[in-house]
Coordinates of C-alpha atoms in Angstrom, one line a residue:
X1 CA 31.1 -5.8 -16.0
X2 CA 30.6 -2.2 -15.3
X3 CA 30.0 -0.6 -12.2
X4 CA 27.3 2.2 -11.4
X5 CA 28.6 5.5 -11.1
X6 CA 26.9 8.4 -9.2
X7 CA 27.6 11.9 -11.1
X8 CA 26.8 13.8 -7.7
X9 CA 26.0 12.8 -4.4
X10 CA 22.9 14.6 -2.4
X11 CA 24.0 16.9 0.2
X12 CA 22.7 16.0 3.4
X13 CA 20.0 17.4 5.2
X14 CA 19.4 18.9 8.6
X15 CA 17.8 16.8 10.6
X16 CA 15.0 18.2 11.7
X17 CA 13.6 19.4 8.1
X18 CA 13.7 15.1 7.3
X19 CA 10.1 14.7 6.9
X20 CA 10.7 11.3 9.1
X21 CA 11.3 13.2 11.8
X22 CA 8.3 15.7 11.5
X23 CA 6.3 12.6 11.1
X24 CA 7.5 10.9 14.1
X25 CA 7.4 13.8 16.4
X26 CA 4.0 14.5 15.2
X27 CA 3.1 10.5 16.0
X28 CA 4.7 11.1 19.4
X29 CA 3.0 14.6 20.2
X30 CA -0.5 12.4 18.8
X31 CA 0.3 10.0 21.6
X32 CA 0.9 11.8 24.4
X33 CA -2.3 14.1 23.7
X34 CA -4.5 11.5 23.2
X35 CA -3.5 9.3 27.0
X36 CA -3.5 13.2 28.5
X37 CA -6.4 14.9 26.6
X38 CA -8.8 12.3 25.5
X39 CA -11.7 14.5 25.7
X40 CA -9.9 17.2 23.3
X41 CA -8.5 14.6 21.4
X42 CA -12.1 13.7 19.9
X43 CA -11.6 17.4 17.9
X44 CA -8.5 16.6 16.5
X45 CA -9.8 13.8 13.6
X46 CA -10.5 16.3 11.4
X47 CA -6.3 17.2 11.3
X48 CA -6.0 13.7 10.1
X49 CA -9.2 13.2 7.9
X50 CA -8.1 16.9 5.9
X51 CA -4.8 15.5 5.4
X52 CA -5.8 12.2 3.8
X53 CA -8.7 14.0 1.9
X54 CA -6.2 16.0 0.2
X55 CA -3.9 13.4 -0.6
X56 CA -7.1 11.4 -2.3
X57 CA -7.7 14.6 -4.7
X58 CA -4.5 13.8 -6.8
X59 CA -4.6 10.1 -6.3
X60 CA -6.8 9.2 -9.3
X61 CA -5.0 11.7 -11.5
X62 CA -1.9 10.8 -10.6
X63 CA -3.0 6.9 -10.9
X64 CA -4.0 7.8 -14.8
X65 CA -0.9 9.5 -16.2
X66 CA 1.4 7.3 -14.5
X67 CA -0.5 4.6 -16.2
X68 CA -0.4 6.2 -19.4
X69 CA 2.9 7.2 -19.8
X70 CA 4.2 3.7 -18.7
X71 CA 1.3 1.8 -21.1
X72 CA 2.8 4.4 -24.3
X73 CA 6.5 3.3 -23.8
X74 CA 5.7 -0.3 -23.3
X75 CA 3.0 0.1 -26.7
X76 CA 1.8 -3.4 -26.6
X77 CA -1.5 -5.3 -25.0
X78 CA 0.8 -8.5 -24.6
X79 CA 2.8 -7.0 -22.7
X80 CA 0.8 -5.7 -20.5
X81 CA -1.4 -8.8 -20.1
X82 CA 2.1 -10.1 -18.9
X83 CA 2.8 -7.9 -16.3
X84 CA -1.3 -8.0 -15.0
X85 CA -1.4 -11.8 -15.3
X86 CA 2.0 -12.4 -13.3
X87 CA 0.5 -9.6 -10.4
X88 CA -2.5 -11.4 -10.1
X89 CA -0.3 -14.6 -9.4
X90 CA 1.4 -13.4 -7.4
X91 CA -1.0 -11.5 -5.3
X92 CA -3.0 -14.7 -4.8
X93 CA 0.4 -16.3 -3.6
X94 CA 1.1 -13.8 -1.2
X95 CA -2.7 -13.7 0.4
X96 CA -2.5 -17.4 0.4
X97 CA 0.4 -17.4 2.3
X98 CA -0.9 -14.7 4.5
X99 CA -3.9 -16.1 5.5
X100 CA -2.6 -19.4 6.2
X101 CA -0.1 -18.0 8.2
X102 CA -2.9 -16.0 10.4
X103 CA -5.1 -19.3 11.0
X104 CA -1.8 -21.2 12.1
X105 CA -1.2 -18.4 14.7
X106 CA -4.9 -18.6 15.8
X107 CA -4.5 -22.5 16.1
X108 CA -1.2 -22.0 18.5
X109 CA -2.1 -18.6 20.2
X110 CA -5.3 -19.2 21.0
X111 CA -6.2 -15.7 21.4
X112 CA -9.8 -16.1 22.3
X113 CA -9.3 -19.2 24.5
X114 CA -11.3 -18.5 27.8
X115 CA -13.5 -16.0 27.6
X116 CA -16.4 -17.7 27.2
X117 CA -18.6 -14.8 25.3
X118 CA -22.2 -15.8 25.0
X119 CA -23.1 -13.9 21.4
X120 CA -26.7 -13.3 22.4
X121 CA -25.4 -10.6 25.0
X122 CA -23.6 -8.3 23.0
X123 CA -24.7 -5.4 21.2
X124 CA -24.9 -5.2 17.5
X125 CA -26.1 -1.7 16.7
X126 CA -22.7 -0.3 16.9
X127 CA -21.6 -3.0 14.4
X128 CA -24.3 -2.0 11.6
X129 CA -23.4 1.0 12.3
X130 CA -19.6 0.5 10.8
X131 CA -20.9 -1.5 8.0
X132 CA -23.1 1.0 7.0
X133 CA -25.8 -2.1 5.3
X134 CA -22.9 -2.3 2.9
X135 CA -21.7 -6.1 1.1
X136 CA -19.4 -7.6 -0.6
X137 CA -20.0 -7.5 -4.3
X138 CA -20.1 -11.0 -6.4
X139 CA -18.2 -12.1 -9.0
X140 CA -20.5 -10.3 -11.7
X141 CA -21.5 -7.2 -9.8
X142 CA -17.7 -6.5 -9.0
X143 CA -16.6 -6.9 -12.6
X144 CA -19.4 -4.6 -13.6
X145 CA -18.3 -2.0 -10.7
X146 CA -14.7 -2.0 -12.4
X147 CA -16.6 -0.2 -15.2
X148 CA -17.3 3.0 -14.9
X149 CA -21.0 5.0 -15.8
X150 CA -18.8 7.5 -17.4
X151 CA -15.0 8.4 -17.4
X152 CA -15.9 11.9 -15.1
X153 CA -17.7 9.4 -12.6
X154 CA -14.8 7.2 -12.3
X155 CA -12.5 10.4 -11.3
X156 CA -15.0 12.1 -9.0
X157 CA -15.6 9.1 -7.0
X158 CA -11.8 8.1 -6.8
X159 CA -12.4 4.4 -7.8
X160 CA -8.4 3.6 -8.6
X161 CA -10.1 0.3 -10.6
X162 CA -12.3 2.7 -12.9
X163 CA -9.3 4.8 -13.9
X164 CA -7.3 2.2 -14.3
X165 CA -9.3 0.4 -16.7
X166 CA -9.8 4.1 -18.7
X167 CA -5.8 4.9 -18.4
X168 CA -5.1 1.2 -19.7
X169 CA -7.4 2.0 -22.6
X170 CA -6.0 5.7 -22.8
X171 CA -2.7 4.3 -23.0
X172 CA -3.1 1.7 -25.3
X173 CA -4.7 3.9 -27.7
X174 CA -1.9 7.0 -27.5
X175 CA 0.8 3.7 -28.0
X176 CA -1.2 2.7 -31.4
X177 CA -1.0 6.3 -32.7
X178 CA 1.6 7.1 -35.7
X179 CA 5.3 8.1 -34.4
X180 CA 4.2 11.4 -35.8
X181 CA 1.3 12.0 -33.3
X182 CA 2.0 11.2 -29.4
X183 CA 4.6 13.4 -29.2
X184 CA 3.0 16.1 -28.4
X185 CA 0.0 14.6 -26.2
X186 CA 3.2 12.7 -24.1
X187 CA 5.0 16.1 -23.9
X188 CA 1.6 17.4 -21.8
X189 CA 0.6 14.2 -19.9
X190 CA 4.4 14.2 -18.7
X191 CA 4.2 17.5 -17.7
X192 CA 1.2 17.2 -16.2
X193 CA 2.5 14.3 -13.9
X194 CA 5.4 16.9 -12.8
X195 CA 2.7 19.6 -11.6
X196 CA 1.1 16.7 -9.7
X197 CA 4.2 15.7 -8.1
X198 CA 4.9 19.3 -7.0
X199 CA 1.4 19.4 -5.6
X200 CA 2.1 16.4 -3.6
X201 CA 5.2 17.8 -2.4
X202 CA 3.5 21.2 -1.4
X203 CA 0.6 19.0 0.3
X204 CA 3.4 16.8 2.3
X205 CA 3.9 19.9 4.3
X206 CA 1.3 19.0 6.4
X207 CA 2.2 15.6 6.7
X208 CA 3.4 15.7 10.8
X209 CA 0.2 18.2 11.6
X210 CA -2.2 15.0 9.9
X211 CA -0.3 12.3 11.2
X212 CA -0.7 14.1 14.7
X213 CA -4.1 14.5 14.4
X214 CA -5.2 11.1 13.7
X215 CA -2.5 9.3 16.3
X216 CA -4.2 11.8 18.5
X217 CA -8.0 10.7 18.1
X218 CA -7.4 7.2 17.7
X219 CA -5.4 7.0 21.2
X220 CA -8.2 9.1 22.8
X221 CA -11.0 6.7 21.3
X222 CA -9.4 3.7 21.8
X223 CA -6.3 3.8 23.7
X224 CA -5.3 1.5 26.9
X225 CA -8.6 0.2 27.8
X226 CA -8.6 -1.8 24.7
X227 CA -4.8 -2.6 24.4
X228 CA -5.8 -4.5 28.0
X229 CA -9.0 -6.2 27.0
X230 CA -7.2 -7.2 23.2
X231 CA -4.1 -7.9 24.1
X232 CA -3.5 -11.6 23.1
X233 CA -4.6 -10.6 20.2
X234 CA -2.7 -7.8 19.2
X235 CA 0.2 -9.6 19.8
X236 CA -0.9 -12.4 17.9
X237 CA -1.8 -10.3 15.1
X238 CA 1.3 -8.0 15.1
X239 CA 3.4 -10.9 15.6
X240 CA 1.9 -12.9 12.4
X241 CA 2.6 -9.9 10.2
X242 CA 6.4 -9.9 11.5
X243 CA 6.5 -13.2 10.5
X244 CA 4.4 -12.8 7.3
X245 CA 7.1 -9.7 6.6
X246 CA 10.2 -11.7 7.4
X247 CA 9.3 -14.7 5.0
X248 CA 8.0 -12.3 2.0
X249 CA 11.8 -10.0 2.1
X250 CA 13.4 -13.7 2.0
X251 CA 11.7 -15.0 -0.6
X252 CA 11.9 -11.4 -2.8
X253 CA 15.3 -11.6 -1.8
X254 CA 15.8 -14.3 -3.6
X255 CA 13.9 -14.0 -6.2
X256 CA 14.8 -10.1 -7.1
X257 CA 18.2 -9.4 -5.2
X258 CA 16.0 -6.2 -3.2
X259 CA 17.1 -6.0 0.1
X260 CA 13.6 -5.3 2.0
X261 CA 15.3 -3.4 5.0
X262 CA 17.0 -1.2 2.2
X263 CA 13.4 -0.4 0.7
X264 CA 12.0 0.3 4.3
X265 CA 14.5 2.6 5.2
X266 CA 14.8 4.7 1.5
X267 CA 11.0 4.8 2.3
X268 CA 10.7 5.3 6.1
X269 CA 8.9 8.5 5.8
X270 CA 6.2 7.3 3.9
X271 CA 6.1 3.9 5.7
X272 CA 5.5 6.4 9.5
X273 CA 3.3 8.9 8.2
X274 CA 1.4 5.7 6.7
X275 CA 1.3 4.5 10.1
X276 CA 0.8 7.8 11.9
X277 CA -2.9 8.3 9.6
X278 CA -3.5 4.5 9.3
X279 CA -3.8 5.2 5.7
X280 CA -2.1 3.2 2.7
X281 CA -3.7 5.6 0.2
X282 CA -2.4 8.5 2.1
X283 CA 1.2 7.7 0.8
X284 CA 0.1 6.5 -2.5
X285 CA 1.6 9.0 -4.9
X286 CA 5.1 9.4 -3.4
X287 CA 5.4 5.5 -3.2
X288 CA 4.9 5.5 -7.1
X289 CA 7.5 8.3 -7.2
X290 CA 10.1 6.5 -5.1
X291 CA 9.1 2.9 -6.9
X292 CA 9.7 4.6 -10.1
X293 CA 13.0 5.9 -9.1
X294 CA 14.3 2.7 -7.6
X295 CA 14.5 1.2 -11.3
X296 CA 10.9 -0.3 -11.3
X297 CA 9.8 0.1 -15.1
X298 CA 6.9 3.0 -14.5
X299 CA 4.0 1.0 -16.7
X300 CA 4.7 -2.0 -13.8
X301 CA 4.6 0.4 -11.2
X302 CA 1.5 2.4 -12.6
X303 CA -0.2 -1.5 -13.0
X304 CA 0.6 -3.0 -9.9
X305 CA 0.5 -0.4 -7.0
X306 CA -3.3 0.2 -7.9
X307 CA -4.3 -3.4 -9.0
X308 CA -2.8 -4.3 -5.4
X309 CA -4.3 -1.5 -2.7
X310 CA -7.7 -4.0 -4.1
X311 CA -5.9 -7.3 -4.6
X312 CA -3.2 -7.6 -2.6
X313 CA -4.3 -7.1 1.2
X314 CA -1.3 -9.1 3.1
X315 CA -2.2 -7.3 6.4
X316 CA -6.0 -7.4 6.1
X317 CA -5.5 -11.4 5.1
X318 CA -3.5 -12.0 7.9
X319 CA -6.4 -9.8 10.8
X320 CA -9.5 -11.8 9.1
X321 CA -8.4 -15.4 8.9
X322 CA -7.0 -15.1 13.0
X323 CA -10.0 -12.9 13.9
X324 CA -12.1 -15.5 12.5
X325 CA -10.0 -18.4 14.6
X326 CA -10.4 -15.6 18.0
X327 CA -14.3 -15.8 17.3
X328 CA -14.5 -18.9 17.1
X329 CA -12.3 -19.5 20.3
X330 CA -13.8 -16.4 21.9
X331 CA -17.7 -18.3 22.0
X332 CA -16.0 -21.6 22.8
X333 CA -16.3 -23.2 19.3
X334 CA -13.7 -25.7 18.1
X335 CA -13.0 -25.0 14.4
X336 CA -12.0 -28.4 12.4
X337 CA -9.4 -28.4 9.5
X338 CA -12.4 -28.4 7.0
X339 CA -13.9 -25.8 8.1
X340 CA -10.4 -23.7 8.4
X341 CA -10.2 -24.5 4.9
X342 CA -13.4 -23.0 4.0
X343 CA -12.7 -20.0 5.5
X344 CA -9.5 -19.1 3.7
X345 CA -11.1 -20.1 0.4
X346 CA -13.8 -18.0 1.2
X347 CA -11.7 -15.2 2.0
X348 CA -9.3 -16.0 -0.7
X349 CA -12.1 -14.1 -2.4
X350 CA -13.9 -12.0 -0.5
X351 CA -10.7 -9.8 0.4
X352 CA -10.1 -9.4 -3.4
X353 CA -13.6 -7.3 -3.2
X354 CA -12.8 -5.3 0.4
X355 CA -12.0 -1.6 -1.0
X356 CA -14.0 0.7 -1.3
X357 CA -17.1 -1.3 0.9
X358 CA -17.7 0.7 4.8
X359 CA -16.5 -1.3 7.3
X360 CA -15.2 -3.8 4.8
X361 CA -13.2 -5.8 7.8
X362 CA -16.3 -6.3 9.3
X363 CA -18.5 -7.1 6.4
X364 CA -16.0 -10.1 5.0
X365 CA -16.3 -11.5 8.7
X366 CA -19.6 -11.0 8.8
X367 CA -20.2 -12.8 5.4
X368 CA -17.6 -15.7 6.3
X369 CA -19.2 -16.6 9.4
X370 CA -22.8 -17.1 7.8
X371 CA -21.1 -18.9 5.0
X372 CA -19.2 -21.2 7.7
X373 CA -22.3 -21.7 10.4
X374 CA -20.2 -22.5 12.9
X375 CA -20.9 -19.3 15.0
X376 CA -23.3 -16.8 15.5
X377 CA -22.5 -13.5 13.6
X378 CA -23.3 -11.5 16.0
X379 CA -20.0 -12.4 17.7
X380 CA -18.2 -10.0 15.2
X381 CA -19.2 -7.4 17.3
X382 CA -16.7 -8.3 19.4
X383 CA -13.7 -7.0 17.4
X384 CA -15.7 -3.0 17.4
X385 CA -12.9 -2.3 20.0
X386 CA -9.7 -3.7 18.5
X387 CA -10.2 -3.0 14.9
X388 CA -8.5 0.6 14.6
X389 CA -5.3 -1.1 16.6
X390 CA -4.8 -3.2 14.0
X391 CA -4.3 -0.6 11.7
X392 CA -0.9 0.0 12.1
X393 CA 0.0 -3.4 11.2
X394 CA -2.7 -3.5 8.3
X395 CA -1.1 -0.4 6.6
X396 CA 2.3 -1.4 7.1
X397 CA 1.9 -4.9 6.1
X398 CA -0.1 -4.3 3.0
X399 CA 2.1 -1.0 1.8
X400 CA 5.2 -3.2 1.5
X401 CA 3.5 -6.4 0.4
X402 CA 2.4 -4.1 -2.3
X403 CA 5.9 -2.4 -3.4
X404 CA 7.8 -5.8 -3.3
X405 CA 5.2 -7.1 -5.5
X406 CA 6.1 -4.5 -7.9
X407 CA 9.7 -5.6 -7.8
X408 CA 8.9 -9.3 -8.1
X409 CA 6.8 -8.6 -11.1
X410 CA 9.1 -5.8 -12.5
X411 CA 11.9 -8.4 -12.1
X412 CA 9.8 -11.1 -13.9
X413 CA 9.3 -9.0 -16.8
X414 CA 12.5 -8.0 -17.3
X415 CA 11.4 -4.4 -16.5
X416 CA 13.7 -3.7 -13.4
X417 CA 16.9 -1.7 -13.7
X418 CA 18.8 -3.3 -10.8
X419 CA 21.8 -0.8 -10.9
X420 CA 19.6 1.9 -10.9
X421 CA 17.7 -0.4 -8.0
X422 CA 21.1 -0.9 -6.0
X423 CA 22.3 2.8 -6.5
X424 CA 19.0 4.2 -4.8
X425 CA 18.6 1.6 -2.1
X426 CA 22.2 1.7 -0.7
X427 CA 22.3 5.6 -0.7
X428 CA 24.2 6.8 -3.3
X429 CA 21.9 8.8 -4.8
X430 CA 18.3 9.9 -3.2
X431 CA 16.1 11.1 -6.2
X432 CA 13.2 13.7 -5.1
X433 CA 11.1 13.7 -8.7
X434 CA 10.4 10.2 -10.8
X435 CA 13.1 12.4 -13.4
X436 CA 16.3 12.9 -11.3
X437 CA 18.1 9.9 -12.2
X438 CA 18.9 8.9 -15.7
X439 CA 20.1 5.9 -17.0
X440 CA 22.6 6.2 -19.7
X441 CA 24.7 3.4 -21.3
X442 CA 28.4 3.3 -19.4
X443 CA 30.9 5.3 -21.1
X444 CA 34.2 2.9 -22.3
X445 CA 32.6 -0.4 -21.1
X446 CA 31.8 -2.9 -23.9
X447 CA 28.0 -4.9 -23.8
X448 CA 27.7 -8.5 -22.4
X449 CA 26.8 -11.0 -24.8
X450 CA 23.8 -10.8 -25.5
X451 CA 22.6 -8.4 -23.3
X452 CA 22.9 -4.3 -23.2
X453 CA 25.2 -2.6 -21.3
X454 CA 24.6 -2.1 -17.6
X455 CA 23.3 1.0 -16.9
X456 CA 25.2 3.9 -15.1
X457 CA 23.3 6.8 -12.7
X458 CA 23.9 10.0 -12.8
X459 CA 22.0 13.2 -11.3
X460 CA 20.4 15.6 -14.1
X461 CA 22.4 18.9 -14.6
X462 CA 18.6 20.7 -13.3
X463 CA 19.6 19.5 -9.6
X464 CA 20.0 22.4 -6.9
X465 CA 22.6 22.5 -5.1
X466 CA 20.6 20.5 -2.1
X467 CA 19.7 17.5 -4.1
X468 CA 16.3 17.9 -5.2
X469 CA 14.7 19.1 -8.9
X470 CA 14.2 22.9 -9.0
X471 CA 11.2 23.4 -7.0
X472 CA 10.3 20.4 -5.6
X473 CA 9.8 19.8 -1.6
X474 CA 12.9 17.7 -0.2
X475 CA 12.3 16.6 2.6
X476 CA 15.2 13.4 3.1
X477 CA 17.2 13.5 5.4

């Protein structure tokens, strides 16, 4: 059996360019402005909100040529019903899971016990106010919604579902094409995805001025006062998702051989500044990159990470089923095991609907406690105040829920290149571009029976000297 073999290994960087660092500075000067300078801290969102508004621009084009150029090589609709088919399995495993894990919490927490809230009293305005009048779509309206008026509509509004559905048809029809054709188109759309990646690099500059900008207003909006009134449930919350985290690496573990701590820490910039702007989406395009170089097979990759930011909420799952048991508590209602039921089946299916709606959190709550009767409605209201702390563990929870699901279904396919996997996660090589590592077959090693040779790793001849692709923004430390 052969062994991977690194052709050059990265030369390491000063610390304080790592754009972990920047990040976590950033999060740490956002902190300490928004408990000092609450008042000035309201002017910082728009730091954040820039930040994440540029990131969205190259999210939908990015989301269509990685899609294309991983539907071309794989070149067959079977396939790719595979790959879909086993996501959507295991995304309703892993909300499943997550939800049931956030109503046993509720039921042995109690995070709502004693305070006696009387729902008539408190103020709803604020609450329509999040929501914005919006719903959550039905069966038939969301399936409609998935397709777009035209293809321009689907990129100007940044629906990830839209372009998906027009880069799995693009794709599908460039795969069909003679061998004489695609050539040339692939040579553009690949070259295209390289000017996007350097456009995300040039945008990750401002990374730690975003992240500080949002840590900054959200401390100042809703810092200690609410940590003190929420508390029980914070911890709950926070302390579900551990557990929820925990459980999911064992299991991946298992079933994949990837090492979650490994994955965290090869992607622990994009998991802070994720955390620091309390945006997923935010980190979208260099979590494809890095997924990509970790030996995820790029047409999973390009399927999964945008089926999942609607399909896959692990975090979100794990807030609505123990908000709904804090409710409940909260107004002094004593929830029976049907009625627990009902409320993960019904949000079993309403969080598959969540992105994209205002206030989406809210509105799912909103819609389960109607559809349950048990409470009042109005009592969501109570959660306007610890909503945005939850964030943090949303984002996190549902970023790497997301990128292990890739593995998982990359591994069930047959689609994952685990030396290339094991090479990248332990260190020995840290690729900047989706092209810096290439897999050859290992020189003077013979195949196994019936299967190819293991794959060696070796950086391209167009490194720099510093580890990165001619160009690009490095910023690992």
């Amino acid at each position: 059996m052969s062994e991977v073999e690194i052709a050059a290994k990265p030369t390491k960087q000063r610390w304080y360019r790592s754009l972990f660092v920047q990040v976590l500075i950033g999060i740490a000067l956002g902190i300490a402005t928004g408990i000092l300078f609450p008042e000035f801290s309201h002017h910082l969102a728009p730091l954040g909100e820039g930040f994440i508004k540029l990131i969205k621009m190259v999210v939908s084009p990015l989301i269509f040529l990685v899609i294309v150029t991983g539907i071309a090589k794989v070149g067959s609709m079977k396939a790719l019903g595979k790959i879909g088919g086993k996501a959507l399995l295991w995304f309703t495993a892993a909300t499943t899971f997550a939800l049931g894990l956030g109503l046993l919490v509720g039921n042995l927490v109690k995070p709502g016990s004693g305070l006696n809230i009387d729902p008539a009293t408190l103020d709803t305005s604020a609450l329509d106010e999040k929501t914005q009048g919006g719903h959550l779509p039905g069966g038939v309206e969301f399936v409609m919604h998935i397709i777009p008026t035209s293809v321009f509509d689907a990129f100007a509004q940044n629906n990830l579902l839209q372009v998906l559905l027009f880069a799995i048809l693009f794709g599908v029809a460039l795969a069909s094409f003679s061998e004489s054709a695609p050539p040339i188109l692939m040579d553009v759309i690949d070259q295209t995805l390289h000017v996007i990646f350097r456009i995300v690099g040039y945008i990750m500059y401002l990374a730690p001025l975003g992240a500080f900008g949002a840590m900054a207003f959200t401390v100042g909006n809703y810092g200690a006062g609410s940590l003190k009134s929420f508390g029980v449930l914070i911890l709950a919350c926070y302390g579900a998702a551990l557990v929820f985290i925990v459980v999911l690496s064992i299991v991946v573990k298992l079933i994949t051989g990837v090492n979650a701590w490994k994955f965290i820490k090869y992607c622990r910039e994009e998991f802070m500044l994720a955390l620091g702007t309390g945006s997923s989406e935010a980190v979208m395009p260099r979590i494809i990159k890095k997924l990509d170089n970790a030996g995820c097979d790029r047409a999973v990759v390009g399927l999964v990470i945008p089926t999942g930011y609607s399909f896959n909420l692990d975090g979100a799952a794990i807030y609505l089923s123990l908000a709904m048991m804090f409710l409940a508590q909260a107004v002094g209602v004593d929830l029976g095991f049907g009625e627990q039921l009902a409320i993960m089946g019904i949000l079993i299916l309403s969080s598959k609907g969540m992105a994209g709606v205002p206030g989406s959190a809210f509105v799912a709550l909103s819609a389960t406690a109607a559809a349950i009767g048990a409470f009042p409605v109005a009592a969501v209201a109570l959660l306007l105040g610890a909503d945005r702390l939850m964030d943090s563990m949303r984002v996190f929870t549902n970023l790497l829920g997301n990128c292990l699901a890739t593995f998982v279904v990359a591994n069930w396919e047959g689609m994952l290149d685990k030396d290339k996997m094991r090479a990248v996660l332990d260190g020995k090589v840290t690729p900047d571009d989706p092209d810096d590592v290439t897999v050859h077959p290992h020189p003077g090693h013979e195949h196994l029976e019936g299967a190819p040779a293991r794959p060696a790793i070796e950086r391209r001849e167009a490194l720099t000297t510093n580890g990165a692709s001619e160009g690009t923004v490095n910023h690992h430390a």
